[in-house]
mmCIF file of C-alpha atoms in Angstrom:
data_model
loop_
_atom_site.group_PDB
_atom_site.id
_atom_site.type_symbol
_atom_site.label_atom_id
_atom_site.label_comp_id
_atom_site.label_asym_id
_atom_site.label_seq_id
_atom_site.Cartn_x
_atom_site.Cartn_y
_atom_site.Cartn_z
ATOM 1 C CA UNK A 721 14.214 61.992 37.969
ATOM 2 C CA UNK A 722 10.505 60.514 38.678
ATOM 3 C CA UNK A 723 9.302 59.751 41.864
ATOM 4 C CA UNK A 724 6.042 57.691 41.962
ATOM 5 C CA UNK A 725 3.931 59.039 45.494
ATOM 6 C CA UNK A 726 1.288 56.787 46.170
ATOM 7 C CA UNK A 727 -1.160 57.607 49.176
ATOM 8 C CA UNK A 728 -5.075 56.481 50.016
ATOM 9 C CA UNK A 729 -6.689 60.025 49.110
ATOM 10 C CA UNK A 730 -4.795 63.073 49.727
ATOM 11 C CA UNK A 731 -0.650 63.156 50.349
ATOM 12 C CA UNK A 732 0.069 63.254 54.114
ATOM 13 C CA UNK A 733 0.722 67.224 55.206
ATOM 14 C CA UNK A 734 4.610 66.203 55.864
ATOM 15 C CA UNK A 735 4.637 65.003 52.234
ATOM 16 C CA UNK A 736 3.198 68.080 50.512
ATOM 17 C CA UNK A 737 5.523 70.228 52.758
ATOM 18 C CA UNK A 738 8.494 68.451 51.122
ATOM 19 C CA UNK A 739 7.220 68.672 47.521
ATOM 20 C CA UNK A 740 6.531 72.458 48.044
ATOM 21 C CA UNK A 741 9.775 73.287 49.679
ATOM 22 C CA UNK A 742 11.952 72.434 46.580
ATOM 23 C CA UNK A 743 8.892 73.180 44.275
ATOM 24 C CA UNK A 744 8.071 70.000 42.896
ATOM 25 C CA UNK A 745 5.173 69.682 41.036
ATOM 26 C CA UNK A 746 2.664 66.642 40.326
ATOM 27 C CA UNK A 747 2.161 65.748 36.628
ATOM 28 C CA UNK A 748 0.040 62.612 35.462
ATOM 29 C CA UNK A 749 1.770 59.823 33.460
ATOM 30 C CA UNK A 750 0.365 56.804 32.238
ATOM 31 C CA UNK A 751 3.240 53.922 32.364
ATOM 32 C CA UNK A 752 0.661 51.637 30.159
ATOM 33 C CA UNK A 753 0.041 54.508 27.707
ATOM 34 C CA UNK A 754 4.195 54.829 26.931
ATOM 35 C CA UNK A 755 4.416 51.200 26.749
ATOM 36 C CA UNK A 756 2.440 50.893 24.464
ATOM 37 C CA UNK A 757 3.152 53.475 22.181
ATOM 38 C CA UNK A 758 6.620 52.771 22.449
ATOM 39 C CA UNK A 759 5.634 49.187 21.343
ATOM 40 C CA UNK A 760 4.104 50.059 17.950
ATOM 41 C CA UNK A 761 6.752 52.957 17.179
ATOM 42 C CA UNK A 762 5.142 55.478 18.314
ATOM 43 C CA UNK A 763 6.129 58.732 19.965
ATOM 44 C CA UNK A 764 4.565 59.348 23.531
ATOM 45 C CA UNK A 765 4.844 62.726 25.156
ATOM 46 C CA UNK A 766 2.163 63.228 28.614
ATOM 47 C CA UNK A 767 0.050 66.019 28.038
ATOM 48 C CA UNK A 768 1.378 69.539 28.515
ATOM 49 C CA UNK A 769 1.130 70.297 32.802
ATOM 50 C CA UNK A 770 -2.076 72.652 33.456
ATOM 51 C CA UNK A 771 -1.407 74.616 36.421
ATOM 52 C CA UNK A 772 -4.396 74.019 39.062
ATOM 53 C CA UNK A 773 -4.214 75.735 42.853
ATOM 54 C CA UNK A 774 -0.630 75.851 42.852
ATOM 55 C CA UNK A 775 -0.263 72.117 41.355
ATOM 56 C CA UNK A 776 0.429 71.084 38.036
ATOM 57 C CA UNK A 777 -1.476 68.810 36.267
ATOM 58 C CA UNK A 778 -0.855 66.477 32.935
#
């Protein structure tokens, strides 16, 4: 499942409280970046998560 959380600057408190209860972590993904590899054949995979203060990162 992906969720796409879009806020002006940081996530609202209530929001992070959510994502930390059930441990669910943030990870970078460009949508234009798949689309086009997956339009010349290629294979996409986002970068490897890099943990960061508790947050994971693509």
């Amino acid at each position: 499942v992906i969720m796409e959380i879009k806020a002006p600057g940081n996530k609202p408190q209530w929001l992070q409280d959510i994502l930390d209860k059930y441990g669910l972590m943030e990870h970078k993904f460009s949508k234009y970046s798949c689309a086009y590899h997956k339009s010349q054949g290629l294979p996409y995979a986002p970068r490897p998560s890099i943990e960061s203060a508790g947050t994971a990162y693509a």
